[in-house]
Coordinates of C-alpha atoms in Angstrom, one line a residue:
X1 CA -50.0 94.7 -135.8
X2 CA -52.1 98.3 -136.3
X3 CA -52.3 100.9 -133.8
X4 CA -55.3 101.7 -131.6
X5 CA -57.7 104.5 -133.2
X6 CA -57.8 106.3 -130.3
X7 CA -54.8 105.0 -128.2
X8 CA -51.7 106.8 -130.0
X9 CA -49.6 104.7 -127.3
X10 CA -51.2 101.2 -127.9
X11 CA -51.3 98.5 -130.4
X12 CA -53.3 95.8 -131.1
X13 CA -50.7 92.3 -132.1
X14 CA -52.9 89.0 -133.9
X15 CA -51.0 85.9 -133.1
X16 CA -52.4 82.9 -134.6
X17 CA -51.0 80.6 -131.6
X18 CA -50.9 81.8 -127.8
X19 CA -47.2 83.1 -127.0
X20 CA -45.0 83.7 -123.9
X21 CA -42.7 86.7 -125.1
X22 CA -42.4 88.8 -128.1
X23 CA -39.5 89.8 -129.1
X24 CA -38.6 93.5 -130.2
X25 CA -36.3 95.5 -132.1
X26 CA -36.4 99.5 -132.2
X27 CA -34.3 102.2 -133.5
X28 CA -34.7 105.9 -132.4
X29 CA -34.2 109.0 -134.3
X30 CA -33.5 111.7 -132.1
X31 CA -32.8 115.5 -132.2
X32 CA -29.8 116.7 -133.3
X33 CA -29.8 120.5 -133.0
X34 CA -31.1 121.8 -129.4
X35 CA -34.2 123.7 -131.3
X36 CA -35.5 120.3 -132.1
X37 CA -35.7 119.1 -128.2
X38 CA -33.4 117.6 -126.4
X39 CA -30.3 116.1 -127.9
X40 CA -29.4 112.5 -126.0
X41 CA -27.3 111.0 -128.8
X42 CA -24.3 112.3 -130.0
X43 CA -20.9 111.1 -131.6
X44 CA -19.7 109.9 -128.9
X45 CA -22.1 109.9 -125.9
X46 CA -25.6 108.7 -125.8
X47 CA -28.1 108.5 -122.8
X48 CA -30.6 105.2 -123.0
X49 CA -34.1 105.9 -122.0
X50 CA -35.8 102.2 -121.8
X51 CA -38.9 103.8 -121.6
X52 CA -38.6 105.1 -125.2
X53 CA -38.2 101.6 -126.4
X54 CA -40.6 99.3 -124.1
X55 CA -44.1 97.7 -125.4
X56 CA -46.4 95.9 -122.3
X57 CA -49.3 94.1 -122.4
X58 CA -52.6 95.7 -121.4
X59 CA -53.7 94.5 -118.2
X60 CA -50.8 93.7 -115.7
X61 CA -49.1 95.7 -113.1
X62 CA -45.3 97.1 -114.0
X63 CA -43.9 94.9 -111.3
X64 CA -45.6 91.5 -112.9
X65 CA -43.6 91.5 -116.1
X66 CA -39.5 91.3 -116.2
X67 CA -37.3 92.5 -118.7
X68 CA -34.1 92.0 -120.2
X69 CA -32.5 94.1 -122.8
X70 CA -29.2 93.9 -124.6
X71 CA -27.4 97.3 -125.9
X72 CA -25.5 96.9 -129.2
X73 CA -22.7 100.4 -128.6
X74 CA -20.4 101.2 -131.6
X75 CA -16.7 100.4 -131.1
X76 CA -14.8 101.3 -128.1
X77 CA -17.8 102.8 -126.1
X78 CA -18.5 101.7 -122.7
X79 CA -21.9 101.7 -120.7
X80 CA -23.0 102.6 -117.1
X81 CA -25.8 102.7 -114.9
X82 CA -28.4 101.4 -112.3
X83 CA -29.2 97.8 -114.3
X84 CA -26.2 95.3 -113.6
X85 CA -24.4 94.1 -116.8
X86 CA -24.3 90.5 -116.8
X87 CA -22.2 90.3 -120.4
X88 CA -20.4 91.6 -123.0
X89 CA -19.3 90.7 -125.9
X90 CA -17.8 93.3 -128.6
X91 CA -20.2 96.1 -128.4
X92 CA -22.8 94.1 -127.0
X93 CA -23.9 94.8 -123.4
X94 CA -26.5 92.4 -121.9
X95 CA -28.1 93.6 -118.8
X96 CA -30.1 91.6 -116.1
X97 CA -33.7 90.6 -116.3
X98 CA -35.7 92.9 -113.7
X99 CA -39.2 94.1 -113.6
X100 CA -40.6 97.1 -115.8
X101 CA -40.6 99.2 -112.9
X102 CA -37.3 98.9 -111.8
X103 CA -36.4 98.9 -115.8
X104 CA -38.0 101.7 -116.7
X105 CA -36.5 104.0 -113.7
X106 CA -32.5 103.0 -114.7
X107 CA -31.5 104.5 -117.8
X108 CA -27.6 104.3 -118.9
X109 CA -25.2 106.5 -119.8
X110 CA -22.8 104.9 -122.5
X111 CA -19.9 106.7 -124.7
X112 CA -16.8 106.7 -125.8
X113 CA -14.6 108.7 -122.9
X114 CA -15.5 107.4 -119.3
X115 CA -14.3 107.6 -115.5
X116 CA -15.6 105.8 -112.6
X117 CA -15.6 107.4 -108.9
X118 CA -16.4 105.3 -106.1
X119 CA -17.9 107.8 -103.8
X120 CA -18.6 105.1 -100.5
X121 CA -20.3 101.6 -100.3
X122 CA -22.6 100.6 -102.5
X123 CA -22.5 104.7 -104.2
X124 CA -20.3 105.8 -107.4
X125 CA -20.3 107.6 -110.2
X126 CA -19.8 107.2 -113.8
X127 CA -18.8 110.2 -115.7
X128 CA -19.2 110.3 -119.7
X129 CA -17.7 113.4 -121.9
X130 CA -18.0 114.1 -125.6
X131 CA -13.4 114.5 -125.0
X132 CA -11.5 112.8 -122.7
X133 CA -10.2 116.3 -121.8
X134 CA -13.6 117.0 -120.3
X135 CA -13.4 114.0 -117.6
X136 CA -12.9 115.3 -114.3
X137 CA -8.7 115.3 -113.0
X138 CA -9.7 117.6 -110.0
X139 CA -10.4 116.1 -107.1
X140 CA -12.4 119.3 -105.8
X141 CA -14.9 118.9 -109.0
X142 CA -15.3 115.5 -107.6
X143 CA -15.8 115.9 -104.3
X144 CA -18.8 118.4 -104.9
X145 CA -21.2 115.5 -105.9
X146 CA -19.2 112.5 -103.3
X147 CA -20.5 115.0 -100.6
X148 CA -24.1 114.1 -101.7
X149 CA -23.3 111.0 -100.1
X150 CA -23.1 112.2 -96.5
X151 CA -26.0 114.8 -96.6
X152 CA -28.5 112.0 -97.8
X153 CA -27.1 109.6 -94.9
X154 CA -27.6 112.8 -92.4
X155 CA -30.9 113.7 -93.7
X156 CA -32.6 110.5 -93.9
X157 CA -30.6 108.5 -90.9
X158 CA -29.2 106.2 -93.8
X159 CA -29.1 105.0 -97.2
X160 CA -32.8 103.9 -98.8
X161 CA -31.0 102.0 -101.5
X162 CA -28.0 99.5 -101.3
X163 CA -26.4 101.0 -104.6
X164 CA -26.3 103.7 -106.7
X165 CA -25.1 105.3 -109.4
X166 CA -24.7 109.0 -110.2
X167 CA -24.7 109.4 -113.6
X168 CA -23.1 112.4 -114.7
X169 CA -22.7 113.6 -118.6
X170 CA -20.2 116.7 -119.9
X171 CA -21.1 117.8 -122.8
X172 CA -21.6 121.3 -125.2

């Protein structure tokens, strides 16, 4: 492979025989003090942005390719978000094959302390800490954000998703 000259963002792959998929592997070095940008890994929370890790091919809409990704977590973690989970084993969370559009707009929140709210149909939350001492044990603090619920119903007449997910990170 070689990168573009003047494309930073693409790269150019030879393959001596027509293919069907290309498999990937990536690992991301991220910020760990706030005056290097924004810190979305920690000891024991992390926030997955798939559109930090994702290659396409030149030439086809978002929509036309589907993706599937699998999460390896360290021990004990657990993950959350928009993307259904369709497996685990150990620490590895396997997520189900959608386009890059829908792919790209659900990132997860995964970590080591987590609580689950369900909020109404089809509309929860999932609430990751750095402690388990910072997860949420009054219902007030929760209520705030299940509220949301009803002034998006009142303001739009409805719901223009079948499920969501609030995902909702304490941290220093």
């Amino acid at each position: 492979w070689a990168r573009d000259a003047e494309d930073v963002f693409a790269f150019h792959i030879e393959c001596e025989e027509p293919i069907d998929h290309l498999t990937l592997r990536f690992q991301q070095m991220t910020p760990t003090s706030k005056n290097h940008g924004r810190i979305v890994m920690g000891a024991s929370m992390a926030r997955l942005q798939w559109a930090n890790f994702i290659l396409y091919p030149e030439g086809f809409a978002p929509e036309q390719i589907t993706v599937s990704a699998l999460a390896i977590l360290p021990n004990g973690w657990t993950a959350d978000g928009a993307l259904a989970q369709i497996a685990q084993a150990g620490s590895e969370v396997t997520f189900a094959e959608v386009d890059l559009t829908r792919f790209v707009d659900s990132p997860i929140l995964c970590g080591e302390h987590c609580a689950r709210v369900q909020f109404a149909k089809g509309v929860r939350a999932a609430i990751f800490a750095d402690k388990a001492g910072q997860l949420p044990t009054v219902q007030e603090h929760i209520d705030v954000h299940a509220r949301l619920v009803g002034e998006v119903d009142e303001l739009f007449g409805g719901r223009p998703f079948d499920e969501y997910v609030f995902l909702l990170s304490l941290s220093n």
